[in-house]
XYZ file of C-alpha atoms in Angstrom:
605
model
C 0.003 0.000 -0.002
C 1.361 3.456 -0.964
C 2.075 5.810 1.947
C 0.096 8.959 1.080
C 0.139 11.500 3.966
C -2.502 13.734 2.343
C -4.924 10.872 1.829
C -4.316 9.621 5.385
C -4.865 13.096 6.830
C -8.031 13.730 4.801
C -9.544 10.389 5.741
C -8.837 10.818 9.437
C -10.182 14.379 9.452
C -13.345 13.248 7.632
C -13.902 10.636 10.323
C -13.319 13.258 13.035
C -15.851 15.535 11.330
C -18.415 12.745 11.170
C -17.968 11.835 14.847
C -18.151 15.495 15.874
C -21.241 16.174 13.785
C -23.028 13.192 15.348
C -21.622 13.965 18.827
C -20.502 10.320 18.831
C -18.048 10.145 21.708
C -17.148 6.522 21.045
C -16.337 7.132 17.378
C -14.402 10.286 18.279
C -12.345 8.367 20.841
C -11.621 5.495 18.448
C -9.710 7.916 16.242
C -7.020 8.014 18.945
C -4.348 5.456 19.706
C -4.955 3.668 22.985
C -2.249 5.862 24.550
C -3.042 8.957 22.444
C -3.310 12.486 23.822
C -5.905 15.251 23.478
C -4.941 18.793 24.400
C -7.934 21.090 24.826
C -7.486 24.856 24.945
C -10.897 26.424 25.607
C -12.877 24.294 23.108
C -14.555 21.781 25.429
C -14.061 23.721 28.687
C -12.935 27.226 29.598
C -9.587 25.864 30.787
C -6.423 24.123 29.559
C -6.603 20.323 29.745
C -4.387 17.451 28.572
C -5.900 13.964 28.496
C -3.883 10.800 27.948
C -5.447 7.586 26.713
C -8.414 6.745 24.499
C -10.678 5.880 27.411
C -9.745 9.057 29.271
C -10.519 11.127 26.203
C -13.923 9.417 25.861
C -14.761 10.047 29.517
C -13.759 13.696 29.189
C -15.961 14.221 26.138
C -19.039 12.416 27.440
C -21.015 15.648 27.745
C -18.479 18.090 26.377
C -18.479 16.891 22.767
C -22.097 17.672 22.085
C -21.902 20.947 23.992
C -18.879 22.097 21.952
C -20.829 21.861 18.650
C -17.763 21.083 16.517
C -18.511 21.612 12.812
C -17.010 22.513 9.427
C -13.705 20.743 9.999
C -11.288 21.235 7.112
C -7.579 21.204 6.465
C -5.829 24.504 7.199
C -5.027 26.440 4.033
C -1.964 28.109 5.579
C 0.905 27.222 3.219
C 3.222 26.809 6.214
C 0.927 24.235 7.834
C 0.372 21.810 5.003
C 0.071 18.108 5.676
C 3.449 16.437 6.023
C 5.188 13.382 7.402
C 7.917 13.703 10.020
C 10.216 11.431 11.942
C 9.715 11.299 15.714
C 13.163 10.245 16.971
C 12.100 9.422 20.537
C 9.873 6.572 19.327
C 11.590 5.865 15.989
C 8.379 6.395 14.022
C 7.193 8.372 11.009
C 3.974 10.296 11.601
C 1.461 12.188 9.474
C 0.948 15.764 10.659
C -2.013 17.920 9.735
C -3.309 21.318 10.733
C -7.045 21.934 10.556
C -9.644 24.571 11.332
C -13.220 24.269 12.515
C -16.210 26.074 13.974
C -17.428 25.504 17.511
C -20.028 26.806 19.904
C -18.023 29.818 21.032
C -16.250 30.733 17.799
C -13.550 29.656 15.409
C -11.083 26.916 16.207
C -7.879 25.445 14.959
C -6.146 22.169 15.589
C -3.020 20.163 14.959
C -2.759 16.375 14.922
C -0.001 13.805 14.652
C -1.115 10.407 13.397
C 0.665 7.059 13.695
C -0.226 3.591 12.385
C -1.992 1.384 14.927
C -1.588 -2.382 15.204
C -4.309 -2.914 12.620
C -2.561 -0.590 10.168
C -5.090 2.222 10.538
C -3.702 5.659 11.313
C -4.910 7.051 14.623
C -4.036 10.117 16.653
C -0.903 10.137 18.727
C -1.600 13.744 19.655
C -4.411 16.177 18.883
C -4.580 19.761 20.027
C -7.824 21.708 19.556
C -7.978 25.347 20.562
C -10.387 28.227 20.388
C -8.747 30.734 18.059
C -11.307 33.564 17.960
C -14.721 34.533 19.299
C -17.228 34.795 16.488
C -17.888 38.425 15.621
C -14.979 39.615 17.801
C -12.035 38.327 15.820
C -8.525 39.569 16.514
C -7.631 42.517 14.298
C -5.058 41.827 11.627
C -3.531 45.288 12.063
C -3.086 47.685 14.943
C -6.262 49.607 15.732
C -6.388 53.381 15.712
C -2.941 54.352 14.416
C -2.976 52.531 11.056
C -3.472 55.620 8.921
C -3.822 59.101 10.331
C -4.772 60.810 7.050
C -6.283 58.326 4.615
C -9.650 57.420 6.183
C -12.381 59.829 5.038
C -14.820 60.946 7.691
C -12.694 59.808 10.631
C -10.565 61.916 12.967
C -7.850 59.415 13.791
C -6.015 61.708 16.178
C -9.233 62.119 18.143
C -9.825 58.352 18.180
C -6.322 57.743 19.500
C -6.816 60.330 22.230
C -10.160 58.821 23.222
C -8.757 55.279 23.307
C -5.814 56.359 25.433
C -8.109 58.226 27.817
C -10.328 55.165 28.196
C -7.318 52.936 28.876
C -5.916 55.330 31.466
C -9.188 56.091 33.264
C -11.367 52.987 32.732
C -9.093 50.066 31.882
C -10.840 46.723 31.683
C -7.531 45.015 32.430
C -4.620 46.166 34.553
C -1.328 44.388 33.805
C 1.262 44.582 36.564
C 4.732 44.314 35.039
C 6.059 45.782 31.809
C 8.552 43.147 30.670
C 8.117 40.590 27.886
C 5.041 38.800 29.266
C 3.136 41.937 30.204
C 3.898 43.756 26.954
C 2.974 40.829 24.697
C -0.290 40.430 26.587
C -1.011 44.126 26.225
C -0.334 43.981 22.481
C -2.658 40.986 22.060
C -5.386 42.563 24.215
C -5.174 45.772 22.206
C -5.673 43.861 18.965
C -8.813 42.408 20.521
C -10.048 45.835 21.651
C -9.652 45.132 25.355
C -8.708 48.417 27.089
C -5.522 47.512 28.906
C -3.168 49.565 31.064
C 0.333 48.309 31.901
C 2.148 49.545 34.995
C 5.898 49.123 35.469
C 7.684 50.016 38.704
C 10.983 50.982 37.063
C 11.582 54.370 35.405
C 12.011 52.835 31.966
C 10.580 49.848 30.173
C 13.352 47.236 30.076
C 14.974 48.296 33.345
C 14.112 44.943 34.856
C 16.727 43.536 32.419
C 19.165 46.461 32.565
C 19.524 45.966 36.317
C 20.695 42.352 35.982
C 24.335 41.328 35.589
C 26.013 42.877 32.513
C 27.045 39.629 30.809
C 23.525 38.204 30.849
C 22.526 36.833 27.463
C 19.389 34.879 26.638
C 20.095 31.169 26.321
C 17.431 30.516 23.679
C 17.686 31.181 19.936
C 16.283 34.474 18.656
C 13.423 32.817 16.751
C 12.214 31.346 20.047
C 12.244 34.690 21.865
C 10.710 36.885 19.193
C 7.996 39.206 20.445
C 4.384 38.949 19.283
C 3.682 40.714 15.933
C 7.210 42.145 15.809
C 10.095 39.878 14.719
C 13.698 40.923 15.183
C 15.664 42.419 12.290
C 17.456 39.918 10.054
C 20.870 40.833 11.490
C 19.826 40.411 15.136
C 22.252 38.276 17.192
C 21.277 34.631 17.748
C 21.490 35.043 21.544
C 20.176 38.417 22.657
C 22.288 40.329 25.216
C 20.750 42.027 28.209
C 20.806 45.681 27.124
C 19.757 44.935 23.574
C 16.702 43.101 24.875
C 15.892 45.922 27.304
C 16.004 48.498 24.506
C 13.893 46.262 22.217
C 11.195 45.963 24.882
C 11.066 49.746 25.154
C 10.925 50.028 21.358
C 8.185 47.366 21.230
C 5.894 49.250 23.597
C 6.207 52.348 21.397
C 5.709 50.590 18.044
C 2.727 48.618 19.358
C 1.154 51.815 20.748
C 0.803 50.349 24.223
C -0.278 52.459 27.172
C 2.368 51.949 29.846
C 2.836 53.887 33.067
C 6.415 53.695 34.289
C 7.529 54.510 37.844
C 4.155 53.102 38.866
C 3.321 50.455 41.482
C 0.145 48.732 42.565
C -0.405 49.458 46.226
C -1.060 46.584 48.670
C -4.459 45.138 49.478
C -6.647 46.008 46.474
C -10.252 44.968 47.100
C -12.536 43.011 44.790
C -16.275 43.643 44.496
C -17.865 40.359 43.427
C -21.182 42.072 42.686
C -19.807 44.491 40.100
C -16.897 42.230 39.153
C -14.358 45.019 39.561
C -11.292 45.808 41.634
C -10.716 48.941 43.677
C -7.005 49.604 43.206
C -4.598 52.362 44.064
C -1.546 52.949 41.909
C 1.350 55.092 43.045
C 2.401 56.805 39.807
C 5.485 58.962 40.174
C 4.595 59.565 43.815
C 0.936 60.456 43.073
C -1.923 58.109 44.044
C -4.322 57.174 41.243
C -7.576 55.251 41.802
C -8.841 52.787 39.166
C -11.497 50.064 38.916
C -10.386 47.409 36.426
C -12.333 44.170 36.029
C -9.187 42.072 35.824
C -5.634 42.211 37.121
C -2.928 40.214 35.383
C 0.260 39.784 37.414
C 3.111 39.616 34.886
C 6.048 40.404 37.150
C 7.952 37.261 36.154
C 8.076 33.615 37.103
C 10.215 34.338 40.133
C 9.491 36.226 43.319
C 11.932 38.027 45.599
C 15.577 36.884 45.934
C 16.064 34.094 48.479
C 19.012 34.491 50.856
C 19.634 31.651 53.335
C 20.354 32.632 56.914
C 23.890 31.452 57.615
C 25.386 31.591 61.099
C 28.073 34.200 61.692
C 27.064 36.473 58.823
C 27.620 39.538 61.001
C 31.221 38.536 61.740
C 32.243 38.337 58.076
C 34.424 41.274 57.034
C 33.809 40.821 53.312
C 30.872 41.507 51.014
C 27.737 39.356 50.846
C 25.115 39.769 48.108
C 22.499 37.903 46.118
C 23.127 37.215 42.411
C 20.243 39.572 41.739
C 22.530 42.438 42.867
C 25.655 41.309 40.974
C 26.690 44.174 38.715
C 29.622 42.664 36.822
C 32.908 40.943 37.485
C 35.117 44.018 37.063
C 34.428 45.055 40.686
C 35.941 41.808 41.964
C 39.307 41.761 40.182
C 41.980 40.352 42.472
C 39.462 39.071 45.037
C 38.579 35.600 46.310
C 34.944 35.041 45.388
C 32.657 32.187 46.416
C 29.433 31.670 44.467
C 26.816 29.606 46.296
C 24.578 27.631 43.926
C 25.032 25.738 40.659
C 22.416 27.013 38.213
C 22.367 29.350 35.195
C 23.096 32.520 37.174
C 25.885 30.850 39.112
C 27.838 29.629 36.075
C 27.330 32.953 34.237
C 28.685 34.873 37.223
C 31.586 32.455 37.689
C 32.594 32.873 34.050
C 32.389 36.666 34.300
C 34.546 36.644 37.424
C 37.219 34.538 35.741
C 37.286 36.755 32.669
C 37.453 39.811 34.949
C 40.579 38.507 36.742
C 39.223 37.539 40.126
C 41.963 36.011 42.308
C 39.935 32.821 42.783
C 36.430 31.643 41.907
C 34.761 28.788 43.766
C 31.296 27.397 43.086
C 29.467 25.660 45.945
C 27.258 22.856 44.605
C 25.105 21.341 47.313
C 23.433 18.678 45.144
C 23.690 17.443 41.571
C 22.771 19.648 38.633
C 21.361 19.013 35.152
C 23.842 20.544 32.709
C 23.342 20.555 28.945
C 25.122 22.591 26.315
C 23.557 25.642 24.759
C 24.480 24.173 21.363
C 22.456 21.021 22.042
C 19.403 22.917 23.301
C 19.638 25.316 20.346
C 19.765 22.418 17.884
C 16.554 21.030 19.384
C 14.866 24.436 19.253
C 15.832 24.990 15.619
C 14.024 21.799 14.682
C 10.782 23.602 15.662
C 11.549 27.310 15.259
C 13.318 26.933 11.947
C 14.345 29.844 9.730
C 11.882 28.909 6.999
C 8.804 28.752 9.275
C 6.913 31.816 10.555
C 6.867 32.108 14.320
C 3.076 31.702 14.533
C 3.190 28.367 12.686
C 6.142 27.133 14.739
C 4.331 28.108 17.964
C 1.260 26.114 16.948
C 3.326 23.009 16.256
C 5.233 23.363 19.521
C 2.068 23.877 21.562
C 0.501 20.798 19.968
C 2.938 18.603 21.930
C 1.336 18.080 25.371
C 3.976 18.749 28.014
C 3.071 15.532 29.827
C 3.907 13.609 26.664
C 7.092 15.588 26.147
C 8.190 14.532 29.604
C 7.519 10.868 28.896
C 9.414 11.030 25.611
C 12.354 12.809 27.260
C 12.573 10.226 30.041
C 12.520 7.473 27.442
C 15.534 9.034 25.696
C 17.573 9.863 28.800
C 20.377 7.570 27.659
C 20.624 9.387 24.325
C 20.926 12.736 26.126
C 23.759 11.445 28.291
C 25.519 10.137 25.194
C 25.108 13.384 23.269
C 26.588 15.407 26.141
C 29.415 13.004 27.113
C 32.238 15.381 26.133
C 30.702 18.226 28.101
C 30.030 16.036 31.128
C 33.555 14.606 31.137
C 34.909 18.149 31.534
C 32.505 18.883 34.379
C 33.225 15.649 36.219
C 36.950 16.386 35.941
C 36.308 19.527 37.943
C 34.135 17.754 40.514
C 30.653 18.697 39.329
C 27.924 16.225 40.231
C 25.435 15.700 37.412
C 21.901 14.500 36.807
C 19.470 14.570 33.906
C 16.617 15.658 36.158
C 15.060 13.728 39.061
C 13.234 11.477 36.593
C 15.645 11.757 33.669
C 13.434 14.313 31.920
C 16.223 16.633 30.800
C 16.716 20.368 31.045
C 13.687 21.773 29.212
C 11.142 20.017 31.430
C 13.097 21.123 34.526
C 12.666 24.698 33.353
C 8.911 24.199 33.319
C 8.644 22.094 36.445
C 11.119 23.708 38.804
C 12.742 26.726 37.104
C 15.958 25.700 38.827
C 18.471 22.900 39.278
C 20.064 23.240 35.835
C 22.338 25.285 33.639
C 22.941 25.667 29.933
C 26.678 25.601 29.353
C 28.366 28.012 26.976
C 32.004 27.673 28.000
C 31.832 27.267 31.748
C 32.759 23.569 31.527
C 36.124 24.470 29.982
C 36.903 26.807 32.860
C 35.898 24.142 35.376
C 38.005 21.503 33.625
C 41.148 23.669 33.645
C 40.673 24.745 37.255
C 39.811 28.381 36.632
C 36.486 27.736 38.354
C 36.863 25.452 41.361
C 33.892 23.402 42.504
C 33.081 22.187 46.022
C 30.332 19.630 45.540
C 28.062 17.785 47.947
C 28.584 20.358 50.717
C 26.620 23.178 52.260
C 27.529 26.328 54.193
C 27.793 25.929 57.957
C 28.922 29.355 59.090
C 30.857 32.475 58.214
C 34.205 33.346 59.763
C 35.774 36.775 59.660
C 37.586 35.930 56.442
C 35.650 33.136 54.805
C 33.305 30.169 55.130
C 33.240 26.875 57.009
C 31.605 24.099 54.933
C 29.672 21.029 56.092
C 32.721 18.778 55.417
C 34.785 20.846 57.863
C 36.869 22.604 55.199
C 37.357 26.360 55.174
C 37.245 28.642 52.163
C 38.860 32.082 52.190
C 36.529 34.685 50.719
C 36.440 38.421 50.129
C 32.998 38.194 48.554
C 30.192 35.621 48.814
C 27.497 35.688 46.138
C 24.334 33.713 46.765
C 22.890 32.366 43.516
C 20.256 30.564 45.565
C 17.105 31.334 43.635
C 13.948 33.168 44.535
C 10.901 32.915 46.789
C 7.815 31.515 44.959
C 5.673 34.219 43.370
C 2.577 33.113 45.217
C 4.183 33.813 48.575
C 5.422 37.212 47.429
C 1.912 38.110 46.279
C 0.600 37.651 49.800
C 2.087 41.045 50.629
C 0.269 42.584 47.686
C -3.146 40.877 47.727
C -3.382 39.413 51.232
C -3.899 35.838 52.434
C -7.654 35.778 51.785
C -7.254 36.264 48.034
C -3.977 34.379 47.520
C -5.190 31.307 49.412
C -8.044 31.007 46.895
C -5.687 30.880 43.930
C -3.872 27.933 42.417
C -0.163 27.336 42.713
C 1.765 29.331 40.134
C 4.127 27.738 37.626
C 5.258 24.137 37.500
C 3.144 21.429 35.878
C -0.128 20.036 37.173
C -1.078 16.335 37.130
C -2.052 16.540 33.448
C 1.136 18.340 32.443
C -0.405 21.790 32.008
C 1.280 24.905 33.391
C -0.230 25.657 36.789
C -2.079 28.877 37.488
C -0.834 30.794 34.441
C -2.925 32.105 31.523
C -5.846 30.072 32.857
C -8.318 30.514 35.749
C -6.409 31.092 38.976
C -9.264 30.404 41.360
C -10.174 34.093 41.651
C -12.489 35.510 38.944
C -10.536 38.719 38.439
C -6.943 37.686 39.086
C -4.660 36.103 36.486
C -0.973 35.238 36.237
C 1.390 35.342 33.269
C 4.664 33.433 33.675
C 7.080 31.462 31.560
C 9.414 32.105 28.666
C 8.886 34.151 25.511
C 7.177 31.323 23.588
C 4.837 30.523 26.460
C 3.752 34.117 26.935
C 3.547 34.798 23.190
C 1.362 31.773 22.443
C -0.740 31.862 25.619
C -1.480 35.559 25.251
C -4.288 34.536 22.862
C -6.068 32.010 25.122
C -5.872 34.465 28.019
C -7.213 37.246 25.848
C -10.097 35.012 24.734
C -10.988 34.145 28.333
C -11.048 37.779 29.372
C -12.914 38.904 26.250
C -15.508 36.157 26.823
C -16.095 37.527 30.302
C -16.316 41.085 28.979
C -18.974 39.960 26.470
C -20.874 37.850 28.989
C -20.164 34.594 27.156
C -18.706 33.269 30.406
C -21.207 34.297 33.037
C -21.646 34.393 36.805
C -18.020 33.699 37.621
C -17.903 36.533 40.148
C -21.238 35.498 41.674
C -20.070 31.904 42.034
C -16.891 33.082 43.715
C -18.931 35.364 46.004
C -21.214 32.474 46.971
C -18.276 30.174 47.709
C -16.640 32.913 49.759
C -19.856 33.480 51.707
C -20.046 29.766 52.557
C -16.550 29.797 53.948
C -17.099 33.096 55.809
C -20.122 31.669 57.632
C -18.439 28.364 58.506
C -16.636 29.660 61.603
C -19.911 31.128 62.937
C -21.724 27.826 62.366
C -18.982 25.930 64.130
C -19.125 28.417 67.005
C -22.865 27.850 67.431
C -22.431 24.105 67.486
């Protein structure tokens, strides 16, 4: 039988259309492999779900399939998303990949499927992602509203329209985004294209300062195609790995080009209150020292994946005559020339700082590694990324293909190929072991990328640090912890002493949820989900999806995550603005009332 990917894709999609039209859950489920995956982004529920296994998919769709009203399924006409066959190296199989579009109860949808031959020879779904792509009648604008053409639209005063839009955003924003870095700005750009009045506040004096204030040698570890910003790709001659200041300036440029309304030197004041009856917040913003009152319906916290710097409390700190700081305050290796420096921690920041110190002529550089670390080369990670975000594929198409891989499945595939990852990085790891570094490939063998999503720590991408460790320029003390400071150094848990003029703690950050307690209070934060990491289904926890509070949302993760998920979050908020999703605030109010009366009931008993 001739292998014809287009015929296979068309036949499978026709069967999916038939099952959807008849709301036949059994027939729909039989189009999946027994261990196949369905990723649902707002089609069957107003949430993000990943379901593994044919029977699980059937159970999930028991009522949801008929309610979703899936219709008009057809292959996507996008020339960059044409049906193709690809090799999946983790399972040594050739698949058939197809992109498709459809209509559903709440609007337009799009999907992406990967099919594999089953035991009977029939092609069934290994993975299917179905997502809501637009609300019918409220589609995302293809161009920027308001400032497209200031002179060429008869009968319209574009300058007046811009002024009116800006006034609405600044006085009656429907959404308030806290944080003006990559996540907050991409969300604001998406919301603007969907006519959601959105104000961004940024505590620093300039957009991009959150990056400018980090260590000078900081460079993004991902390829430029991966960290493009929504709607606005980098120039062709942009460096492959973007340096700190260049990124900061690009963010500032982006906010201007996208016509975003951003207040700098502005901070949300603690304890905003939420009115569940009106579905609005009562917030106070300190803008340049002046208090401003606003009543947005939604607050999106986009201040980053990490909270405040974490500094362990080490005995004898007050006796130490040298300098102690967190990596967050490290301002470049030049200040430490000729000094003995100890860096506590063995992650990305630690190795970057150690390299900078060596190149800046520190007298000695010692890394303290308490437990093993997952280390993979930037070259290896970049090679994997380029297989998805290739030069010949637009970012939007690459993002769709990447998002169509459920993260839970990605983890399983990575664990299955742990041996191959060790083999690919043998040369790198030999250098690290020579210098005493203890290594892992993640607690479950899942590799670096999944660790980024699950823990946001415990790894580093190497770009030359291993060579400095192998030749002794960076010394490593592994399997030890700090016991106490002396006047001139540190005593370690193995009894050894390290002389030190400066100790830099690259020890990570407090979880964002705990930091937000200071801003929103325990009552609100305790009602929200954990933020970041993966849930039991492999979906990102608490970000770009319902948090547990009807008016509070979180935006975390890397450039791809925030770029792609800006659309689902915009759709959820727009659906609430239009009343498509109803009574969320009232439900929350009712649940809160139940809990508020519980202590009184208990007291009476």
